[in-house]
Coordinates of C-alpha atoms in Angstrom, one line a residue:
M129 CA -31.3 21.0 135.1
K130 CA -30.1 19.9 131.7
T131 CA -26.5 20.2 132.8
Q132 CA -27.1 18.0 135.9
L133 CA -28.7 15.3 133.8
E134 CA -25.9 15.3 131.3
Y135 CA -23.4 15.1 134.1
F136 CA -25.3 12.2 135.7
L137 CA -25.5 10.2 132.5
K138 CA -21.9 10.9 131.5
N139 CA -20.8 9.3 134.8
F140 CA -23.4 6.6 134.7
N141 CA -22.3 5.5 131.3
L142 CA -18.7 4.9 132.4
F143 CA -20.0 1.7 134.0
Y144 CA -23.2 1.1 132.2
D145 CA -24.4 1.7 128.6
S146 CA -27.7 3.6 128.4
T147 CA -27.0 5.1 125.0
E148 CA -29.9 3.2 123.4
V149 CA -32.3 4.0 126.2
D150 CA -34.9 6.8 126.0
I151 CA -34.6 8.6 129.4
D152 CA -36.8 11.5 130.4
Y153 CA -36.1 13.7 133.4
S154 CA -39.2 15.7 134.3
K155 CA -42.0 16.3 136.8
V156 CA -44.5 14.3 134.8
N157 CA -44.3 11.0 132.8
D158 CA -44.4 11.8 129.1
G159 CA -44.4 8.2 128.0
K160 CA -40.7 7.6 127.4
L161 CA -39.1 4.2 128.3
I162 CA -37.6 5.5 131.6
T163 CA -38.8 8.6 133.5
I164 CA -36.8 10.0 136.4
H165 CA -38.9 12.3 138.6
K166 CA -37.5 15.8 138.8
S167 CA -37.8 17.7 142.0
A168 CA -34.7 20.1 142.4
E169 CA -34.8 23.4 140.6
D170 CA -33.0 26.4 141.9
L171 CA -30.3 25.1 144.4
F172 CA -27.5 24.7 142.0
W173 CA -27.7 28.2 140.7
N174 CA -26.9 29.8 144.0
K175 CA -23.5 28.7 145.4
Q176 CA -24.5 30.0 148.9
D177 CA -27.3 27.5 149.5
D178 CA -27.3 24.0 150.9
I179 CA -29.9 21.4 151.5
E180 CA -32.0 21.2 154.7
L181 CA -31.0 18.0 156.4
E182 CA -34.3 17.6 158.3
K183 CA -36.2 17.5 155.0
I184 CA -34.3 14.6 153.5
I185 CA -36.3 11.5 152.6
W186 CA -34.8 8.1 153.5
K187 CA -35.8 4.9 151.6
M188 CA -34.7 1.3 151.7
W189 CA -33.0 0.0 148.5
K190 CA -31.9 -3.6 148.6
G191 CA -31.6 -3.7 152.4
V192 CA -29.8 -0.4 152.7
K193 CA -31.3 2.9 153.8
I194 CA -30.3 5.7 151.4
P195 CA -31.1 9.5 151.3
F196 CA -33.0 11.3 148.6
L197 CA -32.1 14.9 149.1
F198 CA -34.7 16.9 147.2
D199 CA -37.9 15.0 147.5
T200 CA -40.7 15.8 149.9
D201 CA -43.0 12.7 149.9
D202 CA -41.8 9.2 150.9
K203 CA -45.1 7.4 150.0
E204 CA -44.2 6.2 146.6
D205 CA -42.2 3.1 145.8
I206 CA -38.7 4.0 144.4
I207 CA -39.6 2.5 141.0
S208 CA -43.0 2.0 139.4
F209 CA -43.4 -0.3 136.5
T210 CA -46.3 0.1 134.1
D211 CA -46.9 -0.7 130.4
N212 CA -43.3 -1.9 129.8
K213 CA -42.1 1.4 131.1
A214 CA -40.4 2.5 134.4
I215 CA -40.9 5.5 136.5
I216 CA -38.2 6.4 139.1
N217 CA -40.2 8.4 141.7
Y218 CA -37.3 10.1 143.4
D219 CA -34.8 12.6 142.0
I220 CA -31.7 10.5 141.8
V221 CA -30.2 12.9 139.3
A222 CA -30.1 16.0 141.5
S223 CA -29.0 13.9 144.5
A224 CA -26.1 12.3 142.6
F225 CA -25.0 15.6 141.2
Y226 CA -24.9 17.1 144.7
F227 CA -22.6 14.4 145.9
L228 CA -20.3 14.0 142.8
S229 CA -19.9 17.7 142.2
G230 CA -18.8 18.4 145.8
W231 CA -21.7 20.9 146.3
N232 CA -21.5 20.6 150.1
E233 CA -17.8 21.5 150.1
I234 CA -18.5 24.6 148.0
V235 CA -21.2 26.1 150.3
N236 CA -19.6 24.8 153.6
K237 CA -18.0 27.6 155.5
D238 CA -16.3 25.4 158.1
K239 CA -12.7 24.7 156.8
D240 CA -9.5 23.5 158.4
E241 CA -6.1 25.2 158.1
F242 CA -5.6 23.7 154.7
G243 CA -8.9 25.1 153.4
R244 CA -10.5 21.6 153.4
V245 CA -13.9 20.7 154.8
R246 CA -13.3 18.6 157.8
Y247 CA -14.9 15.2 157.9
Q248 CA -17.0 16.1 161.0
D249 CA -18.4 19.2 159.2
S250 CA -19.2 17.3 156.0
I251 CA -22.6 16.1 154.7
I252 CA -21.1 12.6 154.7
Y253 CA -20.6 12.7 158.5
K254 CA -23.9 14.4 159.2
L255 CA -25.8 11.8 157.3
K256 CA -23.6 9.0 158.7
I257 CA -22.9 7.5 155.2
S258 CA -19.1 7.4 155.0
N259 CA -19.3 3.6 154.4
I260 CA -22.2 3.8 152.0
P261 CA -21.5 4.8 148.4
V262 CA -24.9 6.4 147.9
V263 CA -24.4 7.4 144.3
N264 CA -23.8 3.8 143.4
Y265 CA -27.2 3.0 144.8
Y266 CA -28.7 5.7 142.7
F267 CA -27.0 4.2 139.6
D268 CA -28.2 0.8 140.7
I269 CA -31.8 2.1 140.8
L270 CA -31.6 3.3 137.2
N271 CA -29.8 0.1 136.1
E272 CA -32.6 -2.0 137.5
A273 CA -35.3 0.1 135.9
I274 CA -33.6 -0.2 132.5
T275 CA -32.8 -3.9 132.9
K276 CA -36.4 -4.8 133.7
V277 CA -37.9 -3.0 130.7
H278 CA -35.0 -3.2 128.2
H279 CA -31.9 -5.4 128.9
N280 CA -28.8 -5.6 131.1
I281 CA -26.5 -2.6 130.4
Q282 CA -23.7 -3.0 133.0
K283 CA -20.3 -3.0 131.4
T284 CA -17.6 -5.6 132.2
L285 CA -14.4 -3.7 132.9
W286 CA -12.3 -5.9 135.1
G287 CA -12.4 -9.2 133.1
D288 CA -13.1 -12.1 135.4
S289 CA -12.4 -10.0 138.5
E290 CA -15.3 -8.9 140.8
Y291 CA -13.9 -5.4 141.3
S292 CA -10.6 -3.5 141.1
M293 CA -8.2 -2.2 143.7
C294 CA -6.2 0.9 142.7
I295 CA -2.9 0.7 144.6
T296 CA -1.0 3.9 145.2
H297 CA 1.9 5.2 147.1
D298 CA 2.6 8.9 148.0
I299 CA 6.3 9.5 148.4
D300 CA 6.6 12.4 151.0
N301 CA 9.7 11.2 152.9
C302 CA 12.4 8.8 152.0
T303 CA 15.6 10.2 153.5
S304 CA 14.7 10.9 157.2
A305 CA 14.0 7.6 158.8
W306 CA 17.4 7.9 160.5
L307 CA 16.1 11.0 162.4
E308 CA 12.4 10.4 162.8
G309 CA 12.8 6.7 163.3
S310 CA 15.5 7.2 165.9
F311 CA 13.3 9.7 167.8
S312 CA 10.5 7.2 167.7
E313 CA 12.7 4.4 168.9
L314 CA 14.0 6.6 171.7
K315 CA 10.5 7.3 172.9
K316 CA 9.9 3.5 173.0
K317 CA 13.2 3.1 174.9
K318 CA 14.6 0.8 172.1
L319 CA 18.0 2.3 172.2
F320 CA 19.8 -0.5 170.3
S321 CA 17.8 0.3 167.1
I322 CA 19.2 3.9 166.9
P323 CA 22.8 3.0 165.9
K324 CA 21.4 0.7 163.2
L325 CA 19.3 3.4 161.6
I326 CA 22.2 5.9 161.7
F327 CA 24.6 3.4 160.3
K328 CA 22.3 2.6 157.4
R329 CA 22.0 6.3 156.7
I330 CA 25.8 6.8 156.7
A331 CA 26.1 3.8 154.3
G332 CA 23.8 5.6 151.9
K333 CA 20.5 3.7 152.4
D334 CA 17.9 5.3 154.6
D335 CA 15.3 2.9 155.9
W336 CA 12.6 4.8 154.2
F337 CA 14.4 4.7 150.9
N338 CA 12.7 1.3 150.5
F339 CA 11.4 1.2 146.9
D340 CA 13.0 -2.2 146.3
T341 CA 11.0 -3.6 149.3
I342 CA 7.7 -2.3 147.9
A343 CA 8.5 -3.6 144.4
Q344 CA 9.5 -7.1 145.8
I345 CA 6.2 -7.4 147.7
E346 CA 4.1 -6.3 144.8
S347 CA 5.9 -8.5 142.3
K348 CA 4.7 -11.6 144.2
Y349 CA 1.1 -10.5 143.4
G350 CA 1.7 -9.2 139.9
I351 CA 0.7 -5.7 140.9
S352 CA 1.3 -2.5 138.8
S353 CA 0.9 0.3 141.3
S354 CA 1.1 4.1 141.2
F355 CA 3.9 6.1 142.8
F356 CA 3.2 9.8 143.3
F357 CA 6.5 11.8 143.8
L358 CA 6.5 15.2 145.6
P359 CA 8.5 17.6 143.4
R360 CA 9.4 20.3 146.0
K361 CA 11.7 19.9 148.9
G362 CA 11.5 21.7 152.3
K363 CA 8.8 23.9 153.6
S364 CA 6.2 26.1 152.0
G365 CA 5.5 28.6 154.8
N366 CA 4.8 26.4 157.8
W367 CA 3.9 23.3 155.8
K368 CA 6.3 20.6 154.9
N369 CA 6.8 19.3 151.4
A370 CA 9.3 16.5 150.5
D371 CA 12.5 15.6 152.5
Y372 CA 14.3 14.7 149.2
D373 CA 15.3 16.4 146.0
I374 CA 13.4 14.9 143.1
E375 CA 16.1 16.0 140.6
S376 CA 18.8 14.1 142.5
N377 CA 20.5 11.2 140.8
S378 CA 19.2 8.7 143.4
I379 CA 15.5 9.7 142.9
K380 CA 15.9 9.9 139.1
K381 CA 17.4 6.3 139.1
V382 CA 14.5 5.0 141.3
I383 CA 11.9 6.6 139.0
I384 CA 13.5 4.9 135.9
Q385 CA 13.6 1.5 137.8
L386 CA 10.0 1.8 138.8
Q387 CA 8.9 2.6 135.3
E388 CA 10.9 -0.3 133.9
A389 CA 9.1 -2.5 136.4
G390 CA 5.7 -1.4 134.9
K391 CA 4.8 1.2 137.7
D392 CA 2.8 4.3 137.0
I393 CA 4.7 7.5 138.0
G394 CA 2.5 10.4 139.0
V395 CA 2.9 13.8 140.5
H396 CA 2.1 14.5 144.1
G397 CA 1.2 18.1 143.6
S398 CA 3.1 20.1 146.2
F399 CA 1.6 22.5 148.8
G400 CA -0.6 25.1 147.1
T401 CA -0.6 23.6 143.6
H402 CA -4.3 22.6 143.9
A403 CA -5.1 26.3 143.2
N404 CA -2.1 27.3 141.1
I405 CA -1.8 26.1 137.4
E406 CA 1.8 27.3 136.9
K407 CA 3.1 25.7 140.1
L408 CA 1.5 22.3 139.2
K409 CA 2.9 22.5 135.6
N410 CA 6.3 23.1 137.1
D411 CA 5.9 20.2 139.4
I412 CA 5.0 17.9 136.5
V413 CA 8.1 19.0 134.6
R414 CA 10.3 18.3 137.7
V415 CA 9.0 14.7 137.9
G416 CA 11.2 14.2 134.8
T417 CA 9.2 11.5 132.9
K418 CA 8.0 11.8 129.3
Q419 CA 4.3 11.7 130.4
V420 CA 2.6 12.1 133.7
Y421 CA -1.0 10.9 133.7
G422 CA -2.1 11.2 137.3
N423 CA -2.0 13.4 140.3
R424 CA -2.8 13.4 144.0
F425 CA -2.4 16.8 145.8
H426 CA -0.3 16.9 148.9
F427 CA -2.3 16.9 152.2
L428 CA -5.3 15.9 150.1
M429 CA -5.9 19.6 149.3
F430 CA -8.6 20.2 146.8
D431 CA -10.7 23.3 146.0
P432 CA -13.9 22.3 144.3
L433 CA -14.1 25.6 142.6
K434 CA -10.6 25.9 141.3
S435 CA -8.7 22.5 141.3
V436 CA -10.6 21.0 138.4
S437 CA -9.5 23.8 136.1
V438 CA -5.9 23.4 137.4
L439 CA -5.9 19.7 136.5
E440 CA -7.4 20.4 133.1
Q441 CA -4.9 23.1 132.2
C442 CA -2.0 20.8 133.3
G443 CA -3.2 18.1 130.8
L444 CA -3.7 15.4 133.5
N445 CA -5.8 12.4 132.7
Y446 CA -6.8 11.5 136.3
D447 CA -6.7 12.7 139.9
T448 CA -7.0 10.6 143.0
T449 CA -7.1 13.2 145.8
L450 CA -10.7 13.0 147.0
G451 CA -10.8 11.2 150.3
F452 CA -11.0 12.3 153.9
A453 CA -7.7 12.3 155.9
E454 CA -9.7 11.7 159.1
Q455 CA -12.0 8.9 158.0
T456 CA -12.0 6.0 155.5
G457 CA -14.9 5.6 153.1
F458 CA -16.6 7.5 150.3
R459 CA -16.0 11.3 150.4
R460 CA -18.0 11.9 147.2
S461 CA -20.3 9.0 148.0
T462 CA -19.1 6.7 145.3
C463 CA -16.8 3.8 144.7
Y464 CA -16.8 4.5 140.9
P465 CA -14.2 6.7 139.2
F466 CA -16.1 9.7 137.9
Y467 CA -15.6 12.8 135.8
L468 CA -15.1 15.8 137.9
F469 CA -17.4 18.8 137.5
N470 CA -15.9 22.1 136.6
H471 CA -18.0 24.7 138.5
E472 CA -16.1 27.6 136.8
K473 CA -17.3 26.4 133.4
N474 CA -20.5 24.8 134.7
Q475 CA -19.8 21.6 132.8
A476 CA -18.4 18.1 133.2
S477 CA -14.6 17.8 133.0
D478 CA -12.7 15.2 131.1
V479 CA -10.4 14.7 134.1
L480 CA -11.3 11.4 135.8
E481 CA -11.4 11.2 139.6
I482 CA -10.4 7.9 141.1
P483 CA -11.6 8.6 144.6
L484 CA -9.4 7.6 147.6
I485 CA -11.1 5.2 150.0
V486 CA -8.4 4.1 152.5
M487 CA -5.2 5.8 153.5
D488 CA -2.7 4.1 155.9
T489 CA -2.4 7.1 158.2
T490 CA -6.2 7.5 158.4
L491 CA -6.3 4.1 160.0
S492 CA -3.3 4.5 162.3
R493 CA -3.1 8.3 163.1
Y494 CA -6.6 9.6 162.8
M495 CA -8.9 6.6 163.6
K496 CA -6.3 5.1 165.9
L497 CA -7.1 1.5 164.8
N498 CA -4.9 -1.5 165.5
A499 CA -4.1 -3.9 162.7
E500 CA -7.1 -6.2 163.4
K501 CA -9.7 -3.4 163.4
A502 CA -8.1 -1.7 160.4
L503 CA -8.5 -4.9 158.4
D504 CA -12.1 -5.2 159.6
N505 CA -12.7 -1.6 158.4
I506 CA -11.1 -2.4 155.0
R507 CA -13.0 -5.6 154.6
L508 CA -16.4 -3.9 154.9
L509 CA -15.4 -1.2 152.4
I510 CA -14.2 -3.8 150.0
Q511 CA -17.5 -5.7 150.3
E512 CA -19.4 -2.5 149.5
T513 CA -17.1 -1.8 146.5
A514 CA -17.4 -5.3 145.1
K515 CA -21.2 -5.1 145.3
F516 CA -21.1 -2.6 142.5
K517 CA -18.0 -3.9 140.7
G518 CA -16.3 -0.6 141.7
V519 CA -12.8 0.6 142.4
F520 CA -11.2 0.4 145.9
T521 CA -8.4 3.0 146.0
L522 CA -5.7 2.4 148.6
L523 CA -2.9 4.8 149.6
W524 CA 0.0 3.2 151.4
H525 CA 3.0 5.5 152.0
N526 CA 6.5 4.1 151.6
T527 CA 7.2 5.0 155.2
S528 CA 4.6 2.4 156.3
F529 CA 6.8 -0.4 154.9
S530 CA 9.4 0.4 157.5
D531 CA 10.0 -1.2 160.9
Y532 CA 10.6 2.2 162.4
K533 CA 8.0 4.6 163.5
Y534 CA 5.3 2.8 161.5
T535 CA 6.0 -0.7 162.8
G536 CA 3.5 -3.4 161.7
W537 CA 1.8 -1.6 158.8
R538 CA 3.8 -3.4 156.1
E539 CA 2.2 -6.6 157.3
V540 CA -1.2 -5.0 157.2
Y541 CA -0.5 -4.0 153.6
I542 CA 0.3 -7.6 152.7
K543 CA -2.8 -8.8 154.4
I544 CA -4.8 -6.3 152.3
L545 CA -3.3 -7.7 149.1
E546 CA -4.2 -11.2 150.3
L547 CA -7.7 -10.1 151.1
C548 CA -8.0 -8.6 147.6
K549 CA -6.6 -11.7 146.0
N550 CA -9.0 -14.0 147.9
S551 CA -12.0 -11.8 147.0
N552 CA -11.1 -11.9 143.3
G553 CA -10.1 -8.3 143.0
L554 CA -7.9 -6.9 140.2
M555 CA -4.9 -5.1 141.8
T556 CA -3.4 -2.4 139.5
S557 CA -2.4 1.2 139.0
G558 CA -4.3 4.4 138.6
Y559 CA -3.3 4.7 135.0
N560 CA -4.4 1.2 134.2
I561 CA -7.8 1.9 135.9
Y562 CA -8.1 5.0 133.7
K563 CA -7.3 3.1 130.5
K564 CA -9.8 0.3 131.3
I565 CA -12.6 2.9 131.9
I566 CA -11.8 5.4 129.2
R567 CA -11.4 3.2 126.1

């Protein structure tokens, strides 16, 4: 379990500094400053096995019930203090590794047509913890143990802000509002809108080609957001990629303008690139910028056994794919960016995952929430993120800034920015998050 402990501490130390703390991970207390009880042994060597849900121990920590996956006795307090030392009586290392490494997604046989684990088949759904960043509670347990016998070790990463909001936009479609928007208006029997959409298209400005609108909104809040461009046009088999040519003059011009405005330009890895190094390398080249730092795979596709190596071999600094399409919340049970685990190499990666927490279409298409309920959902997730001074990652497609087909979601976006501002959040891009954490 040495690998699991090293991975746990590598991620813990992104937000805390335990380098001067003597931590033991064993079944018995050997007298070191902090001892974390060790219970898991063989699970992580066999990629066919998963935990038994009925054997999970649940304990209260600061008013929240959280699971301990590998322990068998719930009689002990979570932390025992004695002789200026602390003993954590439950195996937070193995439990955190299970969530962060995506173990359930490796052994889970139930996949959708994209090869993804569905939310309803995930451990997150089965334990009903989509809104609880359990790993942050594990980290908080260790932090409290260290603080009481040593000193405060939590880092200050966001200046005077309470937490950070990573603001991102996936650019899937920006030339087809005239068609999809017209069809949507036709279904709503709003026939007078259709000529307007078509005229705008003829005049050379599709309603979804709205980068100036996004930039104007964000400039009012001083935001530096991330734009992920999809480098391949048309279909890959039955699955749709972009509706635009990334090498066209209009897109090249937009990318330059966004960069000059301080935006982070990333790659939106096209269909299949999550498992193909050469395809993703080619996508990065097609983006056309000197340096691409971040990625989000199209359709949120991610293979926990292969994708980490793909990201590493392509020289990317961060990824922000890991969220559920069907449900908001914490897919890897954390609101902290974390180093991915490379299961092919059995070691921590240097690629930082900035986990996705809320996507616009999750709220509207999958959860079918109206604006008011969507904001209630977001408000609760922000509160949970701020509790740990974490990162709330938001994905708002450019199409959601349009009055056509996605009516009203631009206003929701603005209300989210206001909510973040009023709760003292730092609103910035994925690359800026990366730089603040990896100094």
